[in-house]
PDB file of C-alpha atoms in Angstrom:
ATOM      1  CA  ILE A  65      39.761 159.905 179.023  1.00 32.00           C
ATOM      2  CA  TYR A  66      43.018 159.018 177.375  1.00 33.00           C
ATOM      3  CA  LEU A  67      44.263 156.892 174.515  1.00 35.00           C
ATOM      4  CA  LEU A  68      46.213 153.729 175.112  1.00 36.00           C
ATOM      5  CA  LYS A  69      47.989 152.236 172.132  1.00 36.00           C
ATOM      6  CA  MET A  70      48.861 148.547 172.245  1.00 38.00           C
ATOM      7  CA  ASN A  71      51.111 146.669 169.880  1.00 39.00           C
ATOM      8  CA  LYS A  72      50.166 142.965 169.760  1.00 39.00           C
ATOM      9  CA  TYR A  73      52.483 140.522 167.973  1.00 36.00           C
ATOM     10  CA  ASN A  74      50.662 137.442 166.686  1.00 42.00           C
ATOM     11  CA  THR A  75      53.098 134.500 166.497  1.00 38.00           C
ATOM     12  CA  HIS A  76      50.743 132.449 164.337  1.00 41.00           C
ATOM     13  CA  THR A  77      50.260 134.895 161.486  1.00 39.00           C
ATOM     14  CA  HIS A  78      53.441 136.988 162.072  1.00 38.00           C
ATOM     15  CA  THR A  79      51.442 140.193 161.805  1.00 41.00           C
ATOM     16  CA  HIS A  80      51.094 143.212 164.024  1.00 40.00           C
ATOM     17  CA  ILE A  81      47.638 144.144 165.265  1.00 39.00           C
ATOM     18  CA  TYR A  82      47.438 147.775 166.298  1.00 39.00           C
ATOM     19  CA  MET A  83      44.612 148.621 168.664  1.00 40.00           C
ATOM     20  CA  ILE A  84      43.572 151.941 170.105  1.00 38.00           C
ATOM     21  CA  TYR A  85      41.430 151.905 173.222  1.00 41.00           C
ATOM     22  CA  ASP A  86      39.286 154.840 174.241  1.00 40.00           C
ATOM     23  CA  TYR A  87      39.738 153.948 177.876  1.00 36.00           C
ATOM     24  CA  ILE A  88      37.243 155.305 180.365  1.00 36.00           C
ATOM     25  CA  SER A  89      38.069 154.599 183.968  1.00 37.00           C
ATOM     26  CA  ASN A  90      34.432 154.487 185.037  1.00 39.00           C
ATOM     27  CA  SER A  91      31.883 154.460 182.236  1.00 37.00           C
ATOM     28  CA  ALA A  92      29.029 153.961 184.717  1.00 38.00           C
ATOM     29  CA  SER A  93      29.311 157.564 185.900  1.00 39.00           C
ATOM     30  CA  PHE A  94      30.894 160.864 184.939  1.00 38.00           C
ATOM     31  CA  CYS A  95      32.725 163.231 187.261  1.00 38.00           C
ATOM     32  CA  LEU A  96      31.816 166.855 187.880  1.00 37.00           C
ATOM     33  CA  PRO A  97      34.600 169.455 187.640  1.00 43.00           C
ATOM     34  CA  ASN A  98      35.390 169.287 191.383  1.00 45.00           C
ATOM     35  CA  HIS A  99      35.622 165.456 191.204  1.00 42.00           C
ATOM     36  CA  SER A 100      33.858 165.241 194.574  1.00 42.00           C
ATOM     37  CA  THR A 101      30.531 163.814 193.435  1.00 50.00           C
ATOM     38  CA  THR A 102      29.263 161.684 190.591  1.00 50.00           C
ATOM     39  CA  VAL A 103      25.975 161.668 188.702  1.00 54.00           C
ATOM     40  CA  ARG A 104      24.612 158.256 187.810  1.00 66.00           C
ATOM     41  CA  ARG A 105      22.124 157.256 185.143  1.00 62.00           C
ATOM     42  CA  PRO A 106      18.634 158.343 186.325  1.00 64.00           C
ATOM     43  CA  PHE A 107      16.958 155.124 185.138  1.00 62.00           C
ATOM     44  CA  PRO A 108      17.828 151.406 185.097  1.00 67.00           C
ATOM     45  CA  LEU A 109      19.135 149.954 181.858  1.00 64.00           C
ATOM     46  CA  SER A 110      16.520 147.365 180.835  1.00 68.00           C
ATOM     47  CA  HIS A 111      16.542 145.532 177.526  1.00 71.00           C
ATOM     48  CA  GLY A 112      15.611 142.240 175.882  1.00 85.00           C
ATOM     49  CA  THR A 113      16.100 140.487 172.556  1.00 92.00           C
ATOM     50  CA  THR A 114      16.365 137.185 170.721  1.00 96.00           C
ATOM     51  CA  THR A 115      19.349 136.481 168.481  1.00 97.00           C
ATOM     52  CA  LEU A 116      20.751 133.175 167.288  1.00 97.00           C
ATOM     53  CA  GLY A 117      23.343 131.639 165.039  1.00 98.00           C
ATOM     54  CA  PHE A 118      24.274 128.080 164.091  1.00 98.00           C
ATOM     55  CA  ILE A 119      26.498 126.129 161.707  1.00 98.00           C
ATOM     56  CA  PHE A 120      25.263 123.427 159.347  1.00 97.00           C
ATOM     57  CA  GLN A 121      26.595 121.711 156.230  1.00 96.00           C
ATOM     58  CA  GLY A 122      25.471 124.597 154.017  1.00 96.00           C
ATOM     59  CA  GLY A 123      27.171 127.413 155.951  1.00 97.00           C
ATOM     60  CA  VAL A 124      26.124 129.645 158.836  1.00 98.00           C
ATOM     61  CA  ILE A 125      22.664 130.973 159.681  1.00 98.00           C
ATOM     62  CA  ALA A 126      22.170 134.168 161.717  1.00 98.00           C
ATOM     63  CA  ALA A 127      18.690 135.298 162.773  1.00 97.00           C
ATOM     64  CA  ALA A 128      17.199 137.874 165.125  1.00 97.00           C
ATOM     65  CA  ASP A 129      13.998 139.693 165.979  1.00 96.00           C
ATOM     66  CA  THR A 130      13.666 143.454 165.415  1.00 95.00           C
ATOM     67  CA  ARG A 131      12.139 144.797 168.641  1.00 94.00           C
ATOM     68  CA  ALA A 132      14.110 147.289 170.743  1.00 92.00           C
ATOM     69  CA  SER A 133      12.693 147.435 174.253  1.00 88.00           C
ATOM     70  CA  ALA A 134      13.317 149.781 177.177  1.00 83.00           C
ATOM     71  CA  GLY A 135      11.794 148.063 180.169  1.00 78.00           C
ATOM     72  CA  GLY A 136       8.113 147.659 179.418  1.00 80.00           C
ATOM     73  CA  LEU A 137       8.254 150.093 176.492  1.00 85.00           C
ATOM     74  CA  VAL A 138       8.716 149.057 172.862  1.00 88.00           C
ATOM     75  CA  ALA A 139      11.236 151.728 171.894  1.00 88.00           C
ATOM     76  CA  CYS A 140      11.389 150.680 168.228  1.00 91.00           C
ATOM     77  CA  PRO A 141       9.743 147.783 166.363  1.00 92.00           C
ATOM     78  CA  ALA A 142      12.112 147.716 163.382  1.00 93.00           C
ATOM     79  CA  VAL A 143      15.757 147.855 164.458  1.00 95.00           C
ATOM     80  CA  HIS A 144      18.578 145.925 162.774  1.00 95.00           C
ATOM     81  CA  LYS A 145      20.206 143.474 165.184  1.00 96.00           C
ATOM     82  CA  ILE A 146      22.307 141.785 162.492  1.00 97.00           C
ATOM     83  CA  THR A 147      25.049 143.980 161.035  1.00 97.00           C
ATOM     84  CA  PRO A 148      27.368 143.090 158.112  1.00 97.00           C
ATOM     85  CA  ILE A 149      31.027 143.780 158.938  1.00 96.00           C
ATOM     86  CA  HIS A 150      32.435 142.711 155.576  1.00 95.00           C
ATOM     87  CA  SER A 151      31.451 140.415 152.703  1.00 95.00           C
ATOM     88  CA  HIS A 152      31.923 137.195 154.723  1.00 96.00           C
ATOM     89  CA  LEU A 153      31.091 138.313 158.282  1.00 97.00           C
ATOM     90  CA  VAL A 154      27.971 139.523 160.077  1.00 98.00           C
ATOM     91  CA  VAL A 155      27.408 140.047 163.803  1.00 98.00           C
ATOM     92  CA  THR A 156      24.232 139.628 165.840  1.00 97.00           C
ATOM     93  CA  SER A 157      23.931 142.079 168.709  1.00 96.00           C
ATOM     94  CA  SER A 158      22.226 142.053 172.090  1.00 94.00           C
ATOM     95  CA  GLY A 159      22.601 144.367 175.057  1.00 91.00           C
ATOM     96  CA  SER A 160      22.429 148.139 175.067  1.00 90.00           C
ATOM     97  CA  GLY A 161      21.508 149.396 171.598  1.00 90.00           C
ATOM     98  CA  ALA A 162      23.843 152.388 171.754  1.00 90.00           C
ATOM     99  CA  ASP A 163      26.797 150.332 173.015  1.00 93.00           C
ATOM    100  CA  CYS A 164      26.273 147.656 170.355  1.00 94.00           C
ATOM    101  CA  MET A 165      26.118 150.169 167.497  1.00 94.00           C
ATOM    102  CA  LEU A 166      29.237 151.942 168.742  1.00 95.00           C
ATOM    103  CA  TRP A 167      31.327 148.773 168.988  1.00 96.00           C
ATOM    104  CA  GLU A 168      30.077 147.431 165.668  1.00 96.00           C
ATOM    105  CA  ARG A 169      31.266 150.654 164.024  1.00 96.00           C
ATOM    106  CA  ILE A 170      34.626 150.456 165.806  1.00 96.00           C
ATOM    107  CA  LEU A 171      35.034 146.821 164.747  1.00 96.00           C
ATOM    108  CA  THR A 172      34.133 147.618 161.124  1.00 96.00           C
ATOM    109  CA  ARG A 173      36.697 150.422 161.086  1.00 96.00           C
ATOM    110  CA  GLU A 174      39.483 148.290 162.580  1.00 96.00           C
ATOM    111  CA  ILE A 175      38.819 145.398 160.186  1.00 96.00           C
ATOM    112  CA  ARG A 176      38.895 147.765 157.205  1.00 96.00           C
ATOM    113  CA  LEU A 177      42.151 149.359 158.401  1.00 96.00           C
ATOM    114  CA  TYR A 178      43.694 145.915 158.847  1.00 96.00           C
ATOM    115  CA  GLN A 179      42.656 144.975 155.300  1.00 95.00           C
ATOM    116  CA  LEU A 180      44.183 148.155 153.874  1.00 96.00           C
ATOM    117  CA  ARG A 181      47.458 147.628 155.769  1.00 96.00           C
ATOM    118  CA  HIS A 182      47.913 143.919 155.047  1.00 96.00           C
ATOM    119  CA  ARG A 183      45.934 143.507 151.802  1.00 94.00           C
ATOM    120  CA  ARG A 184      43.896 140.641 153.251  1.00 94.00           C
ATOM    121  CA  ARG A 185      40.988 140.232 155.639  1.00 93.00           C
ATOM    122  CA  LEU A 186      41.553 139.424 159.284  1.00 95.00           C
ATOM    123  CA  SER A 187      40.323 135.922 160.132  1.00 96.00           C
ATOM    124  CA  ILE A 188      37.097 135.444 162.102  1.00 96.00           C
ATOM    125  CA  ARG A 189      39.056 134.168 165.111  1.00 96.00           C
ATOM    126  CA  GLY A 190      41.422 137.136 164.844  1.00 96.00           C
ATOM    127  CA  THR A 191      38.441 139.488 164.636  1.00 97.00           C
ATOM    128  CA  ALA A 192      36.914 137.957 167.776  1.00 97.00           C
ATOM    129  CA  LYS A 193      40.250 138.244 169.586  1.00 96.00           C
ATOM    130  CA  LEU A 194      40.621 141.877 168.569  1.00 96.00           C
ATOM    131  CA  LEU A 195      37.089 142.697 169.756  1.00 96.00           C
ATOM    132  CA  SER A 196      37.681 140.880 173.037  1.00 95.00           C
ATOM    133  CA  PHE A 197      40.882 142.864 173.670  1.00 94.00           C
ATOM    134  CA  MET A 198      39.108 146.151 172.936  1.00 95.00           C
ATOM    135  CA  LEU A 199      36.190 145.348 175.251  1.00 94.00           C
ATOM    136  CA  HIS A 200      38.189 143.960 178.178  1.00 92.00           C
ATOM    137  CA  PRO A 201      39.097 147.360 179.728  1.00 91.00           C
ATOM    138  CA  PHE A 202      35.354 147.972 180.233  1.00 90.00           C
ATOM    139  CA  LYS A 203      34.859 144.862 182.356  1.00 89.00           C
ATOM    140  CA  GLY A 204      32.921 145.759 185.497  1.00 86.00           C
ATOM    141  CA  THR A 205      31.388 148.903 184.015  1.00 87.00           C
ATOM    142  CA  GLU A 206      27.849 149.346 182.718  1.00 84.00           C
ATOM    143  CA  VAL A 207      28.909 148.828 179.106  1.00 89.00           C
ATOM    144  CA  CYS A 208      26.592 146.061 177.871  1.00 91.00           C
ATOM    145  CA  VAL A 209      27.575 144.410 174.590  1.00 94.00           C
ATOM    146  CA  ALA A 210      27.115 140.803 173.461  1.00 95.00           C
ATOM    147  CA  LEU A 211      28.044 140.115 169.840  1.00 97.00           C
ATOM    148  CA  THR A 212      27.986 136.803 167.985  1.00 97.00           C
ATOM    149  CA  LEU A 213      30.337 136.741 165.006  1.00 98.00           C
ATOM    150  CA  CYS A 214      28.904 134.611 162.186  1.00 98.00           C
ATOM    151  CA  GLY A 215      31.262 134.259 159.268  1.00 97.00           C
ATOM    152  CA  TRP A 216      33.257 132.215 156.804  1.00 97.00           C
ATOM    153  CA  ASP A 217      37.053 131.992 156.632  1.00 95.00           C
ATOM    154  CA  LYS A 218      38.694 131.113 153.327  1.00 90.00           C
ATOM    155  CA  GLU A 219      41.098 128.715 155.040  1.00 89.00           C
ATOM    156  CA  SER A 220      39.006 127.149 157.820  1.00 92.00           C
ATOM    157  CA  GLY A 221      35.398 127.481 156.678  1.00 95.00           C
ATOM    158  CA  PRO A 222      32.386 128.486 158.818  1.00 97.00           C
ATOM    159  CA  LYS A 223      32.967 130.112 162.201  1.00 97.00           C
ATOM    160  CA  LEU A 224      30.654 131.111 165.045  1.00 98.00           C
ATOM    161  CA  ILE A 225      32.181 133.026 167.978  1.00 98.00           C
ATOM    162  CA  TYR A 226      30.489 134.819 170.886  1.00 98.00           C
ATOM    163  CA  VAL A 227      32.143 137.894 172.454  1.00 97.00           C
ATOM    164  CA  CYS A 228      30.708 139.939 175.334  1.00 94.00           C
ATOM    165  CA  SER A 229      31.638 143.168 177.110  1.00 91.00           C
ATOM    166  CA  ASP A 230      33.674 141.538 179.901  1.00 87.00           C
ATOM    167  CA  GLY A 231      36.083 140.215 177.265  1.00 85.00           C
ATOM    168  CA  ALA A 232      34.789 136.633 177.225  1.00 92.00           C
ATOM    169  CA  ARG A 233      35.280 134.800 173.915  1.00 96.00           C
ATOM    170  CA  LEU A 234      33.589 131.484 173.131  1.00 97.00           C
ATOM    171  CA  GLN A 235      33.578 129.462 169.923  1.00 97.00           C
ATOM    172  CA  GLY A 236      30.845 126.940 169.151  1.00 96.00           C
ATOM    173  CA  ASP A 237      28.396 125.528 166.630  1.00 97.00           C
ATOM    174  CA  ILE A 238      25.249 127.120 168.066  1.00 97.00           C
ATOM    175  CA  PHE A 239      24.566 130.272 170.089  1.00 97.00           C
ATOM    176  CA  SER A 240      21.412 132.080 171.124  1.00 97.00           C
ATOM    177  CA  VAL A 241      21.638 135.279 173.147  1.00 96.00           C
ATOM    178  CA  GLY A 242      19.023 137.470 174.816  1.00 93.00           C
ATOM    179  CA  SER A 243      15.945 137.214 176.986  1.00 93.00           C
ATOM    180  CA  GLY A 244      14.250 134.965 174.416  1.00 94.00           C
ATOM    181  CA  SER A 245      17.204 132.591 174.060  1.00 95.00           C
ATOM    182  CA  PRO A 246      15.857 129.806 176.353  1.00 95.00           C
ATOM    183  CA  TYR A 247      12.817 129.442 174.070  1.00 96.00           C
ATOM    184  CA  ALA A 248      14.971 129.577 170.934  1.00 96.00           C
ATOM    185  CA  TYR A 249      17.305 126.905 172.318  1.00 97.00           C
ATOM    186  CA  GLY A 250      14.286 124.672 172.919  1.00 95.00           C
ATOM    187  CA  VAL A 251      13.510 124.717 169.198  1.00 95.00           C
ATOM    188  CA  LEU A 252      17.118 124.554 167.999  1.00 96.00           C
ATOM    189  CA  ASP A 253      18.088 121.642 170.244  1.00 95.00           C
ATOM    190  CA  GLY A 254      15.198 119.606 168.886  1.00 93.00           C
ATOM    191  CA  GLY A 255      15.719 120.301 165.187  1.00 94.00           C
ATOM    192  CA  LEU A 256      19.343 121.211 164.487  1.00 96.00           C
ATOM    193  CA  LYS A 257      21.359 118.672 162.498  1.00 95.00           C
ATOM    194  CA  TRP A 258      24.550 119.030 160.474  1.00 96.00           C
ATOM    195  CA  SER A 259      22.846 117.545 157.405  1.00 96.00           C
ATOM    196  CA  LEU A 260      20.098 120.189 157.160  1.00 96.00           C
ATOM    197  CA  SER A 261      19.456 121.656 153.730  1.00 96.00           C
ATOM    198  CA  LYS A 262      19.456 125.412 153.238  1.00 96.00           C
ATOM    199  CA  ASP A 263      15.644 125.614 153.252  1.00 94.00           C
ATOM    200  CA  GLU A 264      15.414 123.412 156.353  1.00 96.00           C
ATOM    201  CA  ALA A 265      17.987 125.538 158.184  1.00 97.00           C
ATOM    202  CA  ILE A 266      16.156 128.754 157.303  1.00 95.00           C
ATOM    203  CA  SER A 267      12.848 127.241 158.413  1.00 93.00           C
ATOM    204  CA  LEU A 268      14.385 126.125 161.727  1.00 95.00           C
ATOM    205  CA  ALA A 269      15.842 129.587 162.428  1.00 96.00           C
ATOM    206  CA  ARG A 270      12.523 131.292 161.637  1.00 93.00           C
ATOM    207  CA  GLU A 271      10.687 128.844 163.866  1.00 92.00           C
ATOM    208  CA  ALA A 272      13.124 129.415 166.755  1.00 95.00           C
ATOM    209  CA  VAL A 273      12.812 133.211 166.577  1.00 95.00           C
ATOM    210  CA  PHE A 274       9.032 132.997 166.191  1.00 92.00           C
ATOM    211  CA  ARG A 275       8.587 130.744 169.242  1.00 91.00           C
ATOM    212  CA  ALA A 276      10.887 132.957 171.297  1.00 94.00           C
ATOM    213  CA  THR A 277       9.023 136.134 170.388  1.00 91.00           C
ATOM    214  CA  HIS A 278       5.692 134.460 171.133  1.00 88.00           C
ATOM    215  CA  ARG A 279       6.782 133.691 174.721  1.00 90.00           C
ATOM    216  CA  ASP A 280       9.156 136.591 175.425  1.00 91.00           C
ATOM    217  CA  ALA A 281       7.505 140.013 175.726  1.00 88.00           C
ATOM    218  CA  TYR A 282      10.813 141.829 175.071  1.00 90.00           C
ATOM    219  CA  SER A 283      11.227 140.233 171.613  1.00 93.00           C
ATOM    220  CA  GLY A 284       8.956 140.484 168.612  1.00 91.00           C
ATOM    221  CA  ASN A 285       7.694 142.260 165.489  1.00 91.00           C
ATOM    222  CA  ASN A 286       9.844 140.866 162.632  1.00 94.00           C
ATOM    223  CA  VAL A 287      12.587 138.363 161.896  1.00 95.00           C
ATOM    224  CA  ASP A 288      15.806 139.151 160.020  1.00 97.00           C
ATOM    225  CA  LEU A 289      17.831 136.254 158.633  1.00 97.00           C
ATOM    226  CA  PHE A 290      21.268 136.006 157.016  1.00 98.00           C
ATOM    227  CA  HIS A 291      22.944 133.020 155.336  1.00 98.00           C
ATOM    228  CA  ILE A 292      26.754 133.044 155.133  1.00 98.00           C
ATOM    229  CA  THR A 293      28.670 130.773 152.747  1.00 97.00           C
ATOM    230  CA  ALA A 294      32.035 130.716 150.970  1.00 96.00           C
ATOM    231  CA  GLN A 295      30.548 133.166 148.439  1.00 96.00           C
ATOM    232  CA  GLY A 296      29.638 135.683 151.176  1.00 96.00           C
ATOM    233  CA  TRP A 297      26.477 136.607 153.064  1.00 97.00           C
ATOM    234  CA  SER A 298      22.975 136.882 151.669  1.00 97.00           C
ATOM    235  CA  GLN A 299      19.997 138.422 153.421  1.00 97.00           C
ATOM    236  CA  ARG A 300      16.488 137.032 153.390  1.00 95.00           C
ATOM    237  CA  LYS A 301      13.625 139.488 153.110  1.00 94.00           C
ATOM    238  CA  ARG A 302      12.375 140.678 156.498  1.00 94.00           C
ATOM    239  CA  GLU A 303       9.247 138.814 157.609  1.00 91.00           C
ATOM    240  CA  ASP A 304       6.468 140.015 159.884  1.00 89.00           C
ATOM    241  CA  LEU A 305       6.043 137.602 162.795  1.00 81.00           C
ATOM    242  CA  LYS A 306       2.427 138.661 163.207  1.00 78.00           C
ATOM    243  CA  GLU A 307       1.609 136.967 159.908  1.00 78.00           C
ATOM    244  CA  GLU A 308       3.552 133.897 161.034  1.00 75.00           C
ATOM    245  CA  TYR A 309       1.482 133.822 164.213  1.00 74.00           C
ATOM    246  CA  TYR A 310      -1.814 133.906 162.306  1.00 78.00           C
ATOM    247  CA  ARG A 311      -0.604 131.195 159.922  1.00 78.00           C
ATOM    248  CA  ASP A 312       0.377 129.052 162.883  1.00 78.00           C
ATOM    249  CA  MET A 313      -3.000 129.565 164.577  1.00 79.00           C
ATOM    250  CA  GLU A 314      -4.852 128.693 161.363  1.00 83.00           C
ATOM    251  CA  LYS A 315      -2.781 125.517 160.965  1.00 81.00           C
ATOM    252  CA  ARG A 316      -3.517 124.472 164.545  1.00 79.00           C
ATOM    253  CA  SER A 317      -7.214 125.150 164.042  1.00 82.00           C
ATOM    254  CA  LYS A 318      -7.290 122.953 160.903  1.00 82.00           C
ATOM    255  CA  ASP A 319      -5.455 120.178 162.727  1.00 80.00           C
ATOM    256  CA  ARG A 320      -7.967 120.289 165.576  1.00 80.00           C
ATOM    257  CA  ARG A 321     -10.933 120.207 163.158  1.00 79.00           C
ATOM    258  CA  GLY A 322      -9.403 117.272 161.310  1.00 78.00           C
ATOM    259  CA  LYS A 323      -8.863 115.404 164.547  1.00 75.00           C
ATOM    260  CA  ILE A 324     -12.461 115.987 165.648  1.00 77.00           C
ATOM    261  CA  LYS A 325     -13.780 114.704 162.312  1.00 74.00           C
ATOM    262  CA  ARG A 326     -11.700 111.522 162.541  1.00 74.00           C
ATOM    263  CA  GLU A 327     -13.038 110.869 166.020  1.00 69.00           C
TER     264      GLU A 327
END
């Protein structure tokens, strides 16, 4: 393990971004003193989740379930998969829980150091670029991190950028990541519009996470939801998806009874 210091000159902002990489040549294994054999992880890394983010006229919505799974085991029913980085930026995380927490802490530290050095916050695009550069040396290893940056820039408004552990960086208006994402996309694609009100956007995000957790065994328990605007992020109270399920079943039952009566 050694430290590699890189000095990146940004021609757009005329600032220097200093990055320190804790570079590990092979994070999938560790070498014994004689360097002749390696010891690998004794179990497969299995995980699942549902996270999403989208942009609408009222800002950015970030939502996620709270179940941490390890294969067929529910390791924890109440984890936090949405982490505030600063007053106008949160990240949703999927992948290995330990890897995600580590890189979120590293990113928070680097953003704070940048703010202290330059007396301003790094832009969301600059933050995504910095994270991508830091993760790229681990491409091809078993590091598993997928973060969606959901934030608001003072100059350019709402931003949604996806960064994963091979260094990929994608910007868009809607992202859903995790084993439950196909189900969440099914709801979002049918209901997402730029003109949504705040309440409609929150309802759509809750519905997408709920439907995903209902179909995906690796997602579930609760839903966390953040709303990011020019004034900063605000967090909605955590909701139990079990209660949402019972409300949905009761509504369907009433609809069926009403239909039978009309017939």
